PDB file of C-alpha atoms and ligand atoms in Angstrom:
ATOM      1  CA  UNK A   1      13.923  -9.746   2.935  1.00  0.00           C
ATOM      2  CA  UNK A   2      11.780 -12.832   3.125  1.00  0.00           C
ATOM      3  CA  UNK A   3      12.166 -15.574   0.537  1.00  0.00           C
ATOM      4  CA  UNK A   4       8.917 -16.927  -0.846  1.00  0.00           C
ATOM      5  CA  UNK A   5       9.395 -20.290  -2.570  1.00  0.00           C
ATOM      6  CA  UNK A   6       8.021 -21.083  -6.009  1.00  0.00           C
ATOM      7  CA  UNK A   7       4.473 -22.377  -5.806  1.00  0.00           C
ATOM      8  CA  UNK A   8       0.800 -21.941  -6.396  1.00  0.00           C
ATOM      9  CA  UNK A   9      -1.600 -19.873  -4.348  1.00  0.00           C
ATOM     10  CA  UNK A  10      -5.260 -18.946  -4.582  1.00  0.00           C
ATOM     11  CA  UNK A  11      -5.624 -15.278  -5.517  1.00  0.00           C
ATOM     12  CA  UNK A  12      -8.679 -13.032  -5.341  1.00  0.00           C
ATOM     13  CA  UNK A  13     -11.827 -13.236  -3.309  1.00  0.00           C
ATOM     14  CA  UNK A  14     -15.482 -14.169  -3.585  1.00  0.00           C
ATOM     15  CA  UNK A  15     -16.070 -12.838  -0.068  1.00  0.00           C
ATOM     16  CA  UNK A  16     -19.496 -11.148   0.233  1.00  0.00           C
ATOM     17  CA  UNK A  17     -17.531  -8.103   1.486  1.00  0.00           C
ATOM     18  CA  UNK A  18     -15.399  -8.006  -1.693  1.00  0.00           C
ATOM     19  CA  UNK A  19     -15.772  -5.084  -4.096  1.00  0.00           C
ATOM     20  CA  UNK A  20     -16.623  -6.742  -7.406  1.00  0.00           C
ATOM     21  CA  UNK A  21     -16.090  -3.526  -9.378  1.00  0.00           C
ATOM     22  CA  UNK A  22     -12.480  -3.415  -8.163  1.00  0.00           C
ATOM     23  CA  UNK A  23     -11.840  -6.796  -9.761  1.00  0.00           C
ATOM     24  CA  UNK A  24     -11.164  -8.683  -6.535  1.00  0.00           C
ATOM     25  CA  UNK A  25     -12.383 -11.784  -8.301  1.00  0.00           C
ATOM     26  CA  UNK A  26     -12.397 -14.231  -9.810  1.00  0.00           C
ATOM     27  CA  UNK A  27     -10.853 -16.611  -7.310  1.00  0.00           C
ATOM     28  CA  UNK A  28      -8.081 -18.276  -9.278  1.00  0.00           C
ATOM     29  CA  UNK A  29      -4.972 -20.419  -8.859  1.00  0.00           C
ATOM     30  CA  UNK A  30      -1.790 -18.478  -9.618  1.00  0.00           C
ATOM     31  CA  UNK A  31       1.610 -20.019 -10.186  1.00  0.00           C
ATOM     32  CA  UNK A  32       4.564 -17.934  -9.065  1.00  0.00           C
ATOM     33  CA  UNK A  33       8.310 -18.349  -9.337  1.00  0.00           C
ATOM     34  CA  UNK A  34      10.332 -17.883  -6.163  1.00  0.00           C
ATOM     35  CA  UNK A  35      10.963 -14.276  -5.120  1.00  0.00           C
ATOM     36  CA  UNK A  36      11.963 -12.170  -2.165  1.00  0.00           C
ATOM     37  CA  UNK A  37       9.937  -9.431  -0.544  1.00  0.00           C
ATOM     38  CA  UNK A  38      10.664  -6.823   2.130  1.00  0.00           C
ATOM     39  CA  UNK A  39       9.305  -7.727   5.541  1.00  0.00           C
ATOM     40  CA  UNK A  40       8.143  -4.148   6.043  1.00  0.00           C
ATOM     41  CA  UNK A  41       7.224  -1.073   4.072  1.00  0.00           C
ATOM     42  CA  UNK A  42      10.170   1.198   3.244  1.00  0.00           C
ATOM     43  CA  UNK A  43      10.836   3.490   6.206  1.00  0.00           C
ATOM     44  CA  UNK A  44      11.563   7.209   6.349  1.00  0.00           C
ATOM     45  CA  UNK A  45      15.088   6.362   7.460  1.00  0.00           C
ATOM     46  CA  UNK A  46      15.726   4.088   4.477  1.00  0.00           C
ATOM     47  CA  UNK A  47      14.225   6.591   2.058  1.00  0.00           C
ATOM     48  CA  UNK A  48      16.406   9.353   3.535  1.00  0.00           C
ATOM     49  CA  UNK A  49      19.501   7.244   2.809  1.00  0.00           C
ATOM     50  CA  UNK A  50      18.369   6.871  -0.807  1.00  0.00           C
ATOM     51  CA  UNK A  51      17.820  10.625  -1.165  1.00  0.00           C
ATOM     52  CA  UNK A  52      21.150  11.448   0.465  1.00  0.00           C
ATOM     53  CA  UNK A  53      22.910   9.028  -1.841  1.00  0.00           C
ATOM     54  CA  UNK A  54      21.266  10.124  -5.078  1.00  0.00           C
ATOM     55  CA  UNK A  55      19.904  13.660  -4.601  1.00  0.00           C
ATOM     56  CA  UNK A  56      16.584  12.311  -5.790  1.00  0.00           C
ATOM     57  CA  UNK A  57      13.693  14.790  -5.784  1.00  0.00           C
ATOM     58  CA  UNK A  58      10.236  13.262  -5.319  1.00  0.00           C
ATOM     59  CA  UNK A  59       7.198  14.136  -7.410  1.00  0.00           C
ATOM     60  CA  UNK A  60       5.493  15.870  -4.463  1.00  0.00           C
ATOM     61  CA  UNK A  61       8.572  18.069  -3.971  1.00  0.00           C
ATOM     62  CA  UNK A  62       8.612  18.957  -7.670  1.00  0.00           C
ATOM     63  CA  UNK A  63       4.896  19.741  -7.685  1.00  0.00           C
ATOM     64  CA  UNK A  64       5.137  21.615  -4.385  1.00  0.00           C
ATOM     65  CA  UNK A  65       2.169  19.975  -2.726  1.00  0.00           C
ATOM     66  CA  UNK A  66       0.553  16.680  -1.770  1.00  0.00           C
ATOM     67  CA  UNK A  67      -2.678  15.352  -0.272  1.00  0.00           C
ATOM     68  CA  UNK A  68      -2.896  15.242   3.534  1.00  0.00           C
ATOM     69  CA  UNK A  69      -5.784  13.944   5.623  1.00  0.00           C
ATOM     70  CA  UNK A  70      -7.555  17.019   6.993  1.00  0.00           C
ATOM     71  CA  UNK A  71      -7.283  15.832  10.602  1.00  0.00           C
ATOM     72  CA  UNK A  72      -3.476  15.805  10.389  1.00  0.00           C
ATOM     73  CA  UNK A  73      -2.895  19.216   8.827  1.00  0.00           C
ATOM     74  CA  UNK A  74      -1.088  21.426  11.299  1.00  0.00           C
ATOM     75  CA  UNK A  75      -0.735  24.576   9.188  1.00  0.00           C
ATOM     76  CA  UNK A  76      -4.069  25.481   7.627  1.00  0.00           C
ATOM     77  CA  UNK A  77      -2.549  28.442   5.772  1.00  0.00           C
ATOM     78  CA  UNK A  78      -0.770  26.005   3.482  1.00  0.00           C
ATOM     79  CA  UNK A  79      -3.972  24.414   2.268  1.00  0.00           C
ATOM     80  CA  UNK A  80      -4.519  24.959  -1.439  1.00  0.00           C
ATOM     81  CA  UNK A  81      -7.740  24.920  -3.315  1.00  0.00           C
ATOM     82  CA  UNK A  82      -8.722  21.543  -4.524  1.00  0.00           C
ATOM     83  CA  UNK A  83     -10.620  18.724  -2.979  1.00  0.00           C
ATOM     84  CA  UNK A  84     -10.981  15.188  -4.117  1.00  0.00           C
ATOM     85  CA  UNK A  85     -14.478  14.511  -5.450  1.00  0.00           C
ATOM     86  CA  UNK A  86     -16.212  12.146  -3.064  1.00  0.00           C
ATOM     87  CA  UNK A  87     -13.339  12.362  -0.571  1.00  0.00           C
ATOM     88  CA  UNK A  88     -13.426  15.863   0.958  1.00  0.00           C
ATOM     89  CA  UNK A  89     -11.189  14.760   3.834  1.00  0.00           C
ATOM     90  CA  UNK A  90      -8.163  15.072   1.528  1.00  0.00           C
ATOM     91  CA  UNK A  91      -6.619  18.527   1.499  1.00  0.00           C
ATOM     92  CA  UNK A  92      -4.092  19.602  -1.120  1.00  0.00           C
ATOM     93  CA  UNK A  93      -1.346  21.053   1.074  1.00  0.00           C
ATOM     94  CA  UNK A  94       1.527  23.215  -0.192  1.00  0.00           C
ATOM     95  CA  UNK A  95       4.838  21.989   1.138  1.00  0.00           C
ATOM     96  CA  UNK A  96       3.595  18.550   2.146  1.00  0.00           C
ATOM     97  CA  UNK A  97       6.090  15.901   1.089  1.00  0.00           C
ATOM     98  CA  UNK A  98       7.918  12.905   2.535  1.00  0.00           C
ATOM     99  CA  UNK A  99       9.969  15.120   4.868  1.00  0.00           C
ATOM    100  CA  UNK A 100       6.912  17.064   6.040  1.00  0.00           C
ATOM    101  CA  UNK A 101       4.187  14.443   5.943  1.00  0.00           C
ATOM    102  CA  UNK A 102       1.536  16.540   7.700  1.00  0.00           C
ATOM    103  CA  UNK A 103       2.464  19.717   5.826  1.00  0.00           C
ATOM    104  CA  UNK A 104       4.721  22.670   6.753  1.00  0.00           C
ATOM    105  CA  UNK A 105       5.913  22.527  10.339  1.00  0.00           C
ATOM    106  CA  UNK A 106       5.719  18.739  10.540  1.00  0.00           C
ATOM    107  CA  UNK A 107       8.738  16.482  10.244  1.00  0.00           C
ATOM    108  CA  UNK A 108       9.859  12.876  10.204  1.00  0.00           C
ATOM    109  CA  UNK A 109      12.356  13.488  13.012  1.00  0.00           C
ATOM    110  CA  UNK A 110      10.368  11.414  15.458  1.00  0.00           C
ATOM    111  CA  UNK A 111       9.208   8.916  12.817  1.00  0.00           C
ATOM    112  CA  UNK A 112      12.331   7.218  11.455  1.00  0.00           C
ATOM    113  CA  UNK A 113      10.677   3.806  11.553  1.00  0.00           C
ATOM    114  CA  UNK A 114       7.375   4.925  10.081  1.00  0.00           C
ATOM    115  CA  UNK A 115       6.683   4.116   6.444  1.00  0.00           C
ATOM    116  CA  UNK A 116       7.695   6.845   4.004  1.00  0.00           C
ATOM    117  CA  UNK A 117       4.607   8.537   2.542  1.00  0.00           C
ATOM    118  CA  UNK A 118       3.886  11.132  -0.164  1.00  0.00           C
ATOM    119  CA  UNK A 119       5.830   8.949  -2.569  1.00  0.00           C
ATOM    120  CA  UNK A 120       4.498   8.471  -6.085  1.00  0.00           C
ATOM    121  CA  UNK A 121       4.773   5.249  -8.062  1.00  0.00           C
ATOM    122  CA  UNK A 122       7.708   6.855  -9.890  1.00  0.00           C
ATOM    123  CA  UNK A 123       9.417   7.627  -6.578  1.00  0.00           C
ATOM    124  CA  UNK A 124       8.836   4.084  -5.342  1.00  0.00           C
ATOM    125  CA  UNK A 125      10.227   2.590  -8.551  1.00  0.00           C
ATOM    126  CA  UNK A 126      13.294   4.866  -8.357  1.00  0.00           C
ATOM    127  CA  UNK A 127      13.988   3.812  -4.774  1.00  0.00           C
ATOM    128  CA  UNK A 128      13.582   0.138  -5.681  1.00  0.00           C
ATOM    129  CA  UNK A 129      16.056   0.449  -8.531  1.00  0.00           C
ATOM    130  CA  UNK A 130      18.591   2.192  -6.295  1.00  0.00           C
ATOM    131  CA  UNK A 131      18.198  -0.609  -3.745  1.00  0.00           C
ATOM    132  CA  UNK A 132      18.794  -3.262  -6.419  1.00  0.00           C
ATOM    133  CA  UNK A 133      15.204  -4.393  -6.061  1.00  0.00           C
ATOM    134  CA  UNK A 134      11.889  -3.791  -7.821  1.00  0.00           C
ATOM    135  CA  UNK A 135       8.254  -3.300  -6.903  1.00  0.00           C
ATOM    136  CA  UNK A 136       6.283  -6.510  -6.346  1.00  0.00           C
ATOM    137  CA  UNK A 137       3.680  -7.572  -8.864  1.00  0.00           C
ATOM    138  CA  UNK A 138       0.182  -7.620  -7.438  1.00  0.00           C
ATOM    139  CA  UNK A 139       0.225 -11.406  -7.424  1.00  0.00           C
ATOM    140  CA  UNK A 140       3.507 -11.428  -5.511  1.00  0.00           C
ATOM    141  CA  UNK A 141       2.153  -8.865  -3.081  1.00  0.00           C
ATOM    142  CA  UNK A 142      -1.004 -10.859  -2.419  1.00  0.00           C
ATOM    143  CA  UNK A 143       0.734 -14.184  -2.014  1.00  0.00           C
ATOM    144  CA  UNK A 144       3.170 -12.622   0.439  1.00  0.00           C
ATOM    145  CA  UNK A 145       0.413 -10.791   2.317  1.00  0.00           C
ATOM    146  CA  UNK A 146      -1.637 -13.965   2.704  1.00  0.00           C
ATOM    147  CA  UNK A 147       1.223 -15.480   4.667  1.00  0.00           C
ATOM    148  CA  UNK A 148       0.393 -19.022   3.603  1.00  0.00           C
ATOM    149  CA  UNK A 149      -3.288 -18.936   4.595  1.00  0.00           C
ATOM    150  CA  UNK A 150      -5.731 -19.944   1.880  1.00  0.00           C
ATOM    151  CA  UNK A 151      -8.614 -17.566   1.203  1.00  0.00           C
ATOM    152  CA  UNK A 152      -8.548 -15.947   4.630  1.00  0.00           C
ATOM    153  CA  UNK A 153     -10.079 -12.477   4.770  1.00  0.00           C
ATOM    154  CA  UNK A 154      -7.059 -10.936   6.495  1.00  0.00           C
ATOM    155  CA  UNK A 155      -3.345 -11.808   6.637  1.00  0.00           C
ATOM    156  CA  UNK A 156      -3.929 -13.410  10.051  1.00  0.00           C
ATOM    157  CA  UNK A 157      -7.313 -15.112   9.526  1.00  0.00           C
ATOM    158  CA  UNK A 158     -10.996 -14.287   9.082  1.00  0.00           C
ATOM    159  CA  UNK A 159     -11.652 -12.210  12.173  1.00  0.00           C
ATOM    160  CA  UNK A 160     -10.721  -8.529  12.184  1.00  0.00           C
ATOM    161  CA  UNK A 161      -9.875  -8.391  15.883  1.00  0.00           C
ATOM    162  CA  UNK A 162      -9.287 -11.943  17.146  1.00  0.00           C
ATOM    163  CA  UNK A 163      -9.946 -12.068  20.907  1.00  0.00           C
ATOM    164  CA  UNK A 164     -10.455  -8.309  20.767  1.00  0.00           C
ATOM    165  CA  UNK A 165      -6.889  -7.552  19.688  1.00  0.00           C
ATOM    166  CA  UNK A 166      -6.075  -5.058  16.931  1.00  0.00           C
ATOM    167  CA  UNK A 167      -3.910  -6.616  14.262  1.00  0.00           C
ATOM    168  CA  UNK A 168      -3.501  -3.642  11.956  1.00  0.00           C
ATOM    169  CA  UNK A 169      -3.579   0.157  11.862  1.00  0.00           C
ATOM    170  CA  UNK A 170      -6.947   1.178  10.454  1.00  0.00           C
ATOM    171  CA  UNK A 171      -9.516   3.787  11.402  1.00  0.00           C
ATOM    172  CA  UNK A 172     -11.476   3.269  14.582  1.00  0.00           C
ATOM    173  CA  UNK A 173     -14.643   5.166  15.341  1.00  0.00           C
ATOM    174  CA  UNK A 174     -16.782   7.190  12.981  1.00  0.00           C
ATOM    175  CA  UNK A 175     -15.089   8.162   9.748  1.00  0.00           C
ATOM    176  CA  UNK A 176     -13.986  10.851   8.998  1.00  0.00           C
ATOM    177  CA  UNK A 177     -14.928  13.081  11.939  1.00  0.00           C
ATOM    178  CA  UNK A 178     -14.710  11.055  15.107  1.00  0.00           C
ATOM    179  CA  UNK A 179     -11.645   8.898  15.457  1.00  0.00           C
ATOM    180  CA  UNK A 180     -11.742   6.620  18.487  1.00  0.00           C
ATOM    181  CA  UNK A 181      -7.949   6.516  18.631  1.00  0.00           C
ATOM    182  CA  UNK A 182      -4.796   7.977  17.113  1.00  0.00           C
ATOM    183  CA  UNK A 183      -4.848   8.718  13.364  1.00  0.00           C
ATOM    184  CA  UNK A 184      -1.811   8.383  11.129  1.00  0.00           C
ATOM    185  CA  UNK A 185       1.076   6.077  10.394  1.00  0.00           C
ATOM    186  CA  UNK A 186       2.664   3.792  12.988  1.00  0.00           C
ATOM    187  CA  UNK A 187       6.137   2.187  12.922  1.00  0.00           C
ATOM    188  CA  UNK A 188       6.454  -0.472  10.219  1.00  0.00           C
ATOM    189  CA  UNK A 189       6.967  -3.284  12.723  1.00  0.00           C
ATOM    190  CA  UNK A 190       3.822  -2.573  14.708  1.00  0.00           C
ATOM    191  CA  UNK A 191       1.545  -5.562  15.329  1.00  0.00           C
ATOM    192  CA  UNK A 192       2.387  -9.207  14.825  1.00  0.00           C
ATOM    193  CA  UNK A 193       3.775 -10.344  11.462  1.00  0.00           C
ATOM    194  CA  UNK A 194       1.904 -12.787   9.229  1.00  0.00           C
ATOM    195  CA  UNK A 195       2.847 -16.409   8.577  1.00  0.00           C
ATOM    196  CA  UNK A 196       5.687 -15.386   6.240  1.00  0.00           C
ATOM    197  CA  UNK A 197       7.049 -12.827   8.715  1.00  0.00           C
ATOM    198  CA  UNK A 198       5.674  -9.794   6.888  1.00  0.00           C
ATOM    199  CA  UNK A 199       4.471  -6.777   8.866  1.00  0.00           C
ATOM    200  CA  UNK A 200       1.519  -4.500   8.206  1.00  0.00           C
ATOM    201  CA  UNK A 201       0.492  -5.682   4.769  1.00  0.00           C
ATOM    202  CA  UNK A 202      -3.004  -4.632   5.883  1.00  0.00           C
ATOM    203  CA  UNK A 203      -3.571  -1.081   7.052  1.00  0.00           C
ATOM    204  CA  UNK A 204      -1.019   1.634   7.900  1.00  0.00           C
ATOM    205  CA  UNK A 205      -0.219   2.643   4.291  1.00  0.00           C
ATOM    206  CA  UNK A 206      -1.301   1.600   0.830  1.00  0.00           C
ATOM    207  CA  UNK A 207       1.544  -0.048  -1.031  1.00  0.00           C
ATOM    208  CA  UNK A 208       2.336   0.538  -4.699  1.00  0.00           C
ATOM    209  CA  UNK A 209       2.682  -2.529  -6.900  1.00  0.00           C
ATOM    210  CA  UNK A 210       4.423  -2.828 -10.259  1.00  0.00           C
ATOM    211  CA  UNK A 211       1.306  -3.609 -12.315  1.00  0.00           C
ATOM    212  CA  UNK A 212      -0.929  -1.276 -14.214  1.00  0.00           C
ATOM    213  CA  UNK A 213      -4.322  -1.385 -12.536  1.00  0.00           C
ATOM    214  CA  UNK A 214      -7.196  -3.053 -14.344  1.00  0.00           C
ATOM    215  CA  UNK A 215     -10.434  -4.367 -12.857  1.00  0.00           C
ATOM    216  CA  UNK A 216     -10.748  -7.102 -15.479  1.00  0.00           C
ATOM    217  CA  UNK A 217      -7.441  -7.914 -17.193  1.00  0.00           C
ATOM    218  CA  UNK A 218      -7.093 -11.020 -14.993  1.00  0.00           C
ATOM    219  CA  UNK A 219     -10.705 -12.183 -15.450  1.00  0.00           C
ATOM    220  CA  UNK A 220      -9.884 -14.418 -18.394  1.00  0.00           C
ATOM    221  CA  UNK A 221      -7.978 -17.637 -17.918  1.00  0.00           C
ATOM    222  CA  UNK A 222      -4.831 -17.291 -20.033  1.00  0.00           C
ATOM    223  CA  UNK A 223      -1.240 -18.376 -19.373  1.00  0.00           C
ATOM    224  CA  UNK A 224      -0.137 -14.763 -18.826  1.00  0.00           C
ATOM    225  CA  UNK A 225      -2.864 -14.113 -16.258  1.00  0.00           C
ATOM    226  CA  UNK A 226      -2.206 -17.311 -14.281  1.00  0.00           C
ATOM    227  CA  UNK A 227       1.536 -17.821 -14.384  1.00  0.00           C
ATOM    228  CA  UNK A 228       3.794 -15.061 -12.977  1.00  0.00           C
ATOM    229  CA  UNK A 229       1.219 -12.449 -14.017  1.00  0.00           C
ATOM    230  CA  UNK A 230       2.553  -8.927 -14.459  1.00  0.00           C
ATOM    231  CA  UNK A 231      -0.701  -7.158 -15.283  1.00  0.00           C
ATOM    232  CA  UNK A 232      -1.866  -5.453 -18.454  1.00  0.00           C
ATOM    233  CA  UNK A 233       0.630  -3.938 -20.888  1.00  0.00           C
ATOM    234  CA  UNK A 234      -0.607  -0.396 -20.304  1.00  0.00           C
ATOM    235  CA  UNK A 235      -3.036   1.749 -18.384  1.00  0.00           C
ATOM    236  CA  UNK A 236      -3.537   5.050 -16.617  1.00  0.00           C
ATOM    237  CA  UNK A 237      -3.162   3.832 -13.054  1.00  0.00           C
ATOM    238  CA  UNK A 238      -0.802   1.623 -11.087  1.00  0.00           C
ATOM    239  CA  UNK A 239      -2.113  -0.929  -8.627  1.00  0.00           C
ATOM    240  CA  UNK A 240      -2.027  -0.392  -4.878  1.00  0.00           C
ATOM    241  CA  UNK A 241      -2.708  -2.895  -2.128  1.00  0.00           C
ATOM    242  CA  UNK A 242      -3.314  -3.185   1.596  1.00  0.00           C
ATOM    243  CA  UNK A 243      -5.432  -0.222   2.648  1.00  0.00           C
ATOM    244  CA  UNK A 244      -4.372   2.386   5.176  1.00  0.00           C
ATOM    245  CA  UNK A 245      -4.932   4.059   8.526  1.00  0.00           C
ATOM    246  CA  UNK A 246      -7.938   5.750   6.952  1.00  0.00           C
ATOM    247  CA  UNK A 247      -9.726   2.544   5.965  1.00  0.00           C
ATOM    248  CA  UNK A 248     -12.835   1.788   7.924  1.00  0.00           C
ATOM    249  CA  UNK A 249     -15.401  -0.952   7.712  1.00  0.00           C
ATOM    250  CA  UNK A 250     -18.200   1.558   7.137  1.00  0.00           C
ATOM    251  CA  UNK A 251     -16.956   2.934   3.830  1.00  0.00           C
ATOM    252  CA  UNK A 252     -13.785   1.215   2.619  1.00  0.00           C
ATOM    253  CA  UNK A 253     -12.801  -2.096   4.133  1.00  0.00           C
ATOM    254  CA  UNK A 254      -9.900  -2.433   1.737  1.00  0.00           C
ATOM    255  CA  UNK A 255      -7.598  -3.746   4.437  1.00  0.00           C
ATOM    256  CA  UNK A 256      -8.915  -7.157   3.400  1.00  0.00           C
ATOM    257  CA  UNK A 257      -6.052  -9.048   1.820  1.00  0.00           C
ATOM    258  CA  UNK A 258      -7.722  -9.425  -1.623  1.00  0.00           C
ATOM    259  CA  UNK A 259      -8.758  -5.762  -1.827  1.00  0.00           C
ATOM    260  CA  UNK A 260      -7.171  -3.560  -4.457  1.00  0.00           C
ATOM    261  CA  UNK A 261      -7.258  -0.142  -5.976  1.00  0.00           C
ATOM    262  CA  UNK A 262      -5.226   2.038  -8.313  1.00  0.00           C
ATOM    263  CA  UNK A 263      -3.962   5.566  -8.682  1.00  0.00           C
ATOM    264  CA  UNK A 264      -2.112   7.563 -11.315  1.00  0.00           C
ATOM    265  CA  UNK A 265       1.668   7.073 -11.077  1.00  0.00           C
ATOM    266  CA  UNK A 266       2.402  10.681 -10.107  1.00  0.00           C
ATOM    267  CA  UNK A 267      -0.198  10.774  -7.323  1.00  0.00           C
ATOM    268  CA  UNK A 268       1.005  11.263  -3.772  1.00  0.00           C
ATOM    269  CA  UNK A 269      -0.826  11.144  -0.460  1.00  0.00           C
ATOM    270  CA  UNK A 270      -0.071  10.871   3.224  1.00  0.00           C
ATOM    271  CA  UNK A 271      -1.278   7.285   3.324  1.00  0.00           C
ATOM    272  CA  UNK A 272       0.594   5.726   0.424  1.00  0.00           C
ATOM    273  CA  UNK A 273       3.972   4.015   0.631  1.00  0.00           C
ATOM    274  CA  UNK A 274       5.506   0.817  -0.723  1.00  0.00           C
ATOM    275  CA  UNK A 275       7.680  -2.201  -0.076  1.00  0.00           C
ATOM    276  CA  UNK A 276      10.113  -3.831  -2.491  1.00  0.00           C
ATOM    277  CA  UNK A 277      10.546  -7.281  -3.971  1.00  0.00           C
ATOM    278  CA  UNK A 278      13.435  -8.959  -5.765  1.00  0.00           C
ATOM    279  CA  UNK A 279      14.101 -11.977  -7.916  1.00  0.00           C
ATOM    280  CA  UNK A 280      15.628 -15.181  -6.647  1.00  0.00           C
ATOM    281  CA  UNK A 281      18.241 -16.868  -8.806  1.00  0.00           C
ATOM    282  CA  UNK A 282      16.890 -20.163 -10.093  1.00  0.00           C
ATOM    283  CA  UNK A 283      19.899 -22.157  -8.936  1.00  0.00           C
ATOM    284  CA  UNK A 284      19.798 -20.776  -5.383  1.00  0.00           C
TER     285      UNK A 284
HETATM  286 CU1  LIG Z   1      -9.655   2.277   2.416  1.00  0.00          CU
END
C-alpha cells in the first residue's frame, strides 16, 4: 500500500467538461488525516484467495446473473431479458460472475492480474474487512488519484494522451459499436502510475468507495464536509470513481479525476471493481 500523509488537497472540479449534476463541484479545500491506499485495484488472484479462505459467495453468484457489455458476451444463450434504460449495451447474463466475467464459458484463468469485476459494494466491503482494510472514502480516493497534482484533469495532467501516448484503458473509436482497439479489462499495473505510485485510477474499472452517493451533500461548507468527510449518513447508492474501459469522450468522459457516479450496493457489472484503503496510526 501507499502511505498518503495528512494534509489538505483541492477536491472537485469546475472544469467546463465536468458534469455539474453529478456534484463534481464545488471546488473546495479538504483536510485529510494520513491513510494508506492500495496501489492497484484488487486483482482476480487476490479475490480468489479471499474466497478460498472464507467461502464467501458474491451477490452476482447469489442472484445468478450480472451485467456484461454486449461486445464481450461469448454465450448469447445465457442472456436474460432486461436491458438498462438508456444503456442498451448492458446485457443481463445468467452465470456471469467474478469467475466468469464475460458469462458462461469465460474464465479468469488467463487474467490473474486483471481487476476483479462483478463485485457489488457488499462484496468489496467484505473483502476489505477480510484483508484488515476498508474501502476509501471518496475524498481519500480523489486525493490519492490526483497523485499530488492540483486541479489537473487527469491523474497525470491535463492532456488525455500526452505526446500521443495512452495513459489509461478507456474506449477508443465509436461507442458502443466500433471499438478501435481491444475492449475489456487490462492488468492492474498497465500504464504508468501517478505521482503517488497508484495505477489505473482512471479507466479500466470503476472503483467502489465507502460513501453513500449524493450530488449535493458536500455543497455546503461545514466541518463534516471539509475535514475527513465520509459522505451523507444514508442513501440508496454508494459512490464509485474512476470510470472504466467503456468510458468515451463522446458520451461519458468520467475518467476525469473529479468525475463521480453511484450505484446501488448490490449492483454488479463487468466494469466495476475496487481498491482498499486503511488507517495509519497517529504515532507512526
Ligand atoms: Cu463512463
